Amino acid sequence: MLAHMMEWLNLGVRWIHMIVGVAWIGASFYFVWLENNLNRSNPREGLSGDLWAIHGGGIYHLEKYKLAPPTMPENLHWFKWEAYSTWLSGVALLCVVFYANPTLYLLAPGSSLSGAEGVHIGLGSLFVGWFIYSFLCDSPLGKRPALLGVVLFVLLVAAAYGFSKVFSGRGAYLHVGAIMGTIMVGNVFRIIMPAQRALVAAIA
């Protein structure tokens, strides 16, 4: 019975993770598309552009302000929960697939690590990866994006190699992806959202 419950839990969390992940990345792609397709010819005063669109039987008129509308709306939608939900469901999926029974899927066959040690390495790597990324971005290296990108790529390859020595192939590479996802969501939580709150507070 427990095995069947874990299978259904695995399936449910996996679908939730996929759906919210598509929503997060889809919203990001949508705003890139929107920015690139704004009509910027003779916009109204205070606007940088607008776009007319039709979808699902509805006609929409979207406007982008150069700074802010004359009066800020009471209900301003913040695009953050798509990212947070993706990370939370991803960690939940790691727990269901790997951490609930680490000797089954997480650890490499014949590994000398205990299950608890494997779980600590897996979870710890997410936060260590974020702190290393954040430290490098705040260092002088952060002013050289190309070099920073090379260094981060090398560190991710090194992480994949290190994981492959103690984790199964599946566990190793999914944890590399989890580190990348944690970095992305960490940017939303620590950098993007505080900057947007400061912007709204300054122009309100």
XYZ file of C-alpha atoms in Angstrom:
204
model
C 0.000 0.000 0.000
C 2.782 2.442 0.922
C 4.570 1.725 -2.360
C 1.414 2.529 -4.329
C 0.913 5.747 -2.364
C 4.490 6.812 -3.100
C 3.990 6.107 -6.807
C 0.878 8.278 -6.911
C 2.614 10.990 -4.872
C 5.561 10.839 -7.274
C 3.235 11.220 -10.247
C 1.220 14.052 -8.689
C 4.234 16.111 -7.592
C 5.944 15.504 -10.950
C 2.942 16.890 -12.856
C 2.638 19.875 -10.518
C 6.334 20.636 -11.000
C 6.026 20.428 -14.771
C 2.885 22.584 -14.932
C 4.165 25.397 -12.715
C 7.557 25.251 -14.448
C 5.876 25.724 -17.828
C 3.868 28.610 -16.347
C 7.041 30.280 -15.026
C 9.140 29.951 -18.170
C 6.111 30.584 -20.381
C 5.392 33.876 -18.610
C 9.023 34.902 -19.040
C 8.938 34.115 -22.773
C 5.625 35.954 -23.097
C 7.048 39.163 -21.667
C 10.121 38.901 -23.903
C 7.767 38.554 -26.882
C 5.583 41.401 -25.603
C 8.565 43.741 -25.189
C 9.805 42.951 -28.696
C 6.383 43.514 -30.300
C 5.219 46.735 -28.653
C 4.016 49.409 -31.040
C 6.362 52.298 -30.241
C 5.247 54.680 -32.986
C 3.557 57.809 -31.571
C 2.587 56.367 -28.171
C 0.337 58.282 -25.808
C 2.026 60.601 -23.340
C 3.693 58.626 -20.591
C 3.723 55.384 -22.570
C 6.639 53.654 -24.231
C 4.382 51.473 -26.380
C 1.246 49.385 -26.621
C -0.050 46.182 -28.192
C -3.446 44.986 -29.396
C -3.975 41.225 -29.291
C -6.688 38.619 -29.571
C -6.721 35.333 -27.663
C -9.397 32.879 -26.612
C -12.203 34.989 -28.053
C -11.131 38.157 -26.210
C -9.471 41.326 -27.517
C -6.808 42.834 -25.285
C -5.045 46.195 -25.230
C -1.773 46.196 -23.299
C 0.172 49.366 -22.525
C 3.676 49.804 -21.144
C 4.412 52.962 -19.178
C 7.736 54.735 -19.414
C 7.778 54.876 -15.623
C 4.360 54.498 -13.972
C 0.696 55.432 -14.405
C -0.488 58.696 -12.812
C -2.147 56.628 -10.065
C -0.854 53.237 -9.049
C -3.544 50.519 -9.079
C -4.554 48.865 -5.826
C -4.218 45.382 -7.314
C -0.850 45.007 -9.017
C -0.014 41.472 -10.110
C 3.466 40.288 -9.166
C 4.975 37.483 -11.228
C 6.756 35.559 -8.498
C 4.671 32.575 -7.409
C 5.313 30.782 -10.692
C 9.012 30.704 -9.806
C 8.497 29.921 -6.121
C 6.040 27.122 -6.898
C 8.459 25.587 -9.377
C 11.250 25.486 -6.791
C 9.051 24.226 -3.949
C 7.537 21.476 -6.094
C 11.019 20.607 -7.376
C 12.351 20.175 -3.845
C 9.253 18.128 -3.002
C 9.999 15.917 -6.020
C 13.607 15.450 -4.864
C 12.257 14.371 -1.489
C 9.800 11.887 -2.985
C 12.127 10.399 -5.601
C 15.501 10.519 -3.871
C 15.461 11.488 -0.217
C 12.613 9.280 1.015
C 14.698 6.213 0.126
C 18.181 7.445 -0.814
C 19.745 4.011 -1.159
C 17.277 3.138 -3.932
C 17.788 5.932 -6.481
C 20.116 8.590 -5.038
C 23.342 6.806 -4.111
C 25.579 5.071 -6.619
C 25.749 1.274 -6.294
C 28.453 0.371 -3.804
C 28.680 3.916 -2.428
C 30.281 4.162 1.003
C 27.911 6.981 1.976
C 24.962 6.411 4.261
C 21.520 7.479 3.121
C 21.511 10.436 5.509
C 24.885 11.619 4.218
C 23.609 11.471 0.653
C 20.553 13.529 1.555
C 22.698 16.125 3.331
C 24.993 16.394 0.310
C 22.031 16.742 -2.048
C 20.176 19.394 -0.074
C 23.349 21.183 0.974
C 24.532 21.466 -2.627
C 21.479 23.542 -3.547
C 22.276 26.218 -0.994
C 26.055 26.032 -1.399
C 25.572 26.446 -5.146
C 23.461 29.553 -4.625
C 25.936 31.110 -2.176
C 28.875 30.481 -4.509
C 26.949 32.007 -7.409
C 25.908 35.011 -5.323
C 29.458 35.531 -4.027
C 30.930 35.429 -7.538
C 28.316 37.854 -8.880
C 29.073 40.312 -6.068
C 32.826 39.960 -6.575
C 34.861 41.873 -9.207
C 34.222 38.883 -11.472
C 30.602 40.020 -11.660
C 31.692 43.009 -13.740
C 32.980 40.640 -16.427
C 29.894 38.668 -17.527
C 31.631 36.537 -20.160
C 34.326 35.369 -17.759
C 31.740 34.876 -15.013
C 29.736 32.655 -17.345
C 32.795 30.529 -18.113
C 33.649 30.153 -14.419
C 30.069 29.177 -13.533
C 29.992 26.642 -16.365
C 33.245 25.078 -15.148
C 31.869 24.914 -11.589
C 28.695 23.198 -12.792
C 30.774 20.644 -14.718
C 32.858 20.095 -11.583
C 29.669 19.622 -9.547
C 28.381 17.068 -12.069
C 31.693 15.195 -11.883
C 31.680 15.248 -8.074
C 28.077 14.074 -7.884
C 28.827 11.243 -10.314
C 31.334 9.834 -7.830
C 28.782 9.413 -5.052
C 25.333 9.541 -6.691
C 23.668 7.463 -9.366
C 23.654 9.015 -12.826
C 20.042 10.008 -12.392
C 20.682 11.552 -9.002
C 23.849 13.334 -10.116
C 22.483 15.181 -13.107
C 19.119 16.017 -11.591
C 20.953 17.679 -8.713
C 22.954 19.757 -11.194
C 19.637 20.897 -12.663
C 18.310 21.557 -9.161
C 21.310 23.795 -8.425
C 20.614 25.782 -11.595
C 16.930 26.062 -10.692
C 17.797 27.202 -7.167
C 20.069 29.901 -8.591
C 17.293 31.116 -10.901
C 14.669 31.218 -8.140
C 17.189 32.760 -5.754
C 17.600 35.605 -8.238
C 13.833 36.131 -8.248
C 13.610 36.086 -4.443
C 16.755 38.012 -3.534
C 17.311 40.402 -6.455
C 14.344 40.818 -8.800
C 11.516 41.085 -6.251
C 13.333 43.494 -3.859
C 14.261 45.687 -6.848
C 10.654 45.725 -8.057
C 9.354 46.535 -4.566
C 11.838 49.427 -4.339
C 10.716 50.670 -7.768
C 7.030 50.589 -6.819
C 7.753 52.306 -3.493
C 9.752 55.040 -5.248
C 7.102 55.859 -7.859
C 3.935 55.292 -5.799
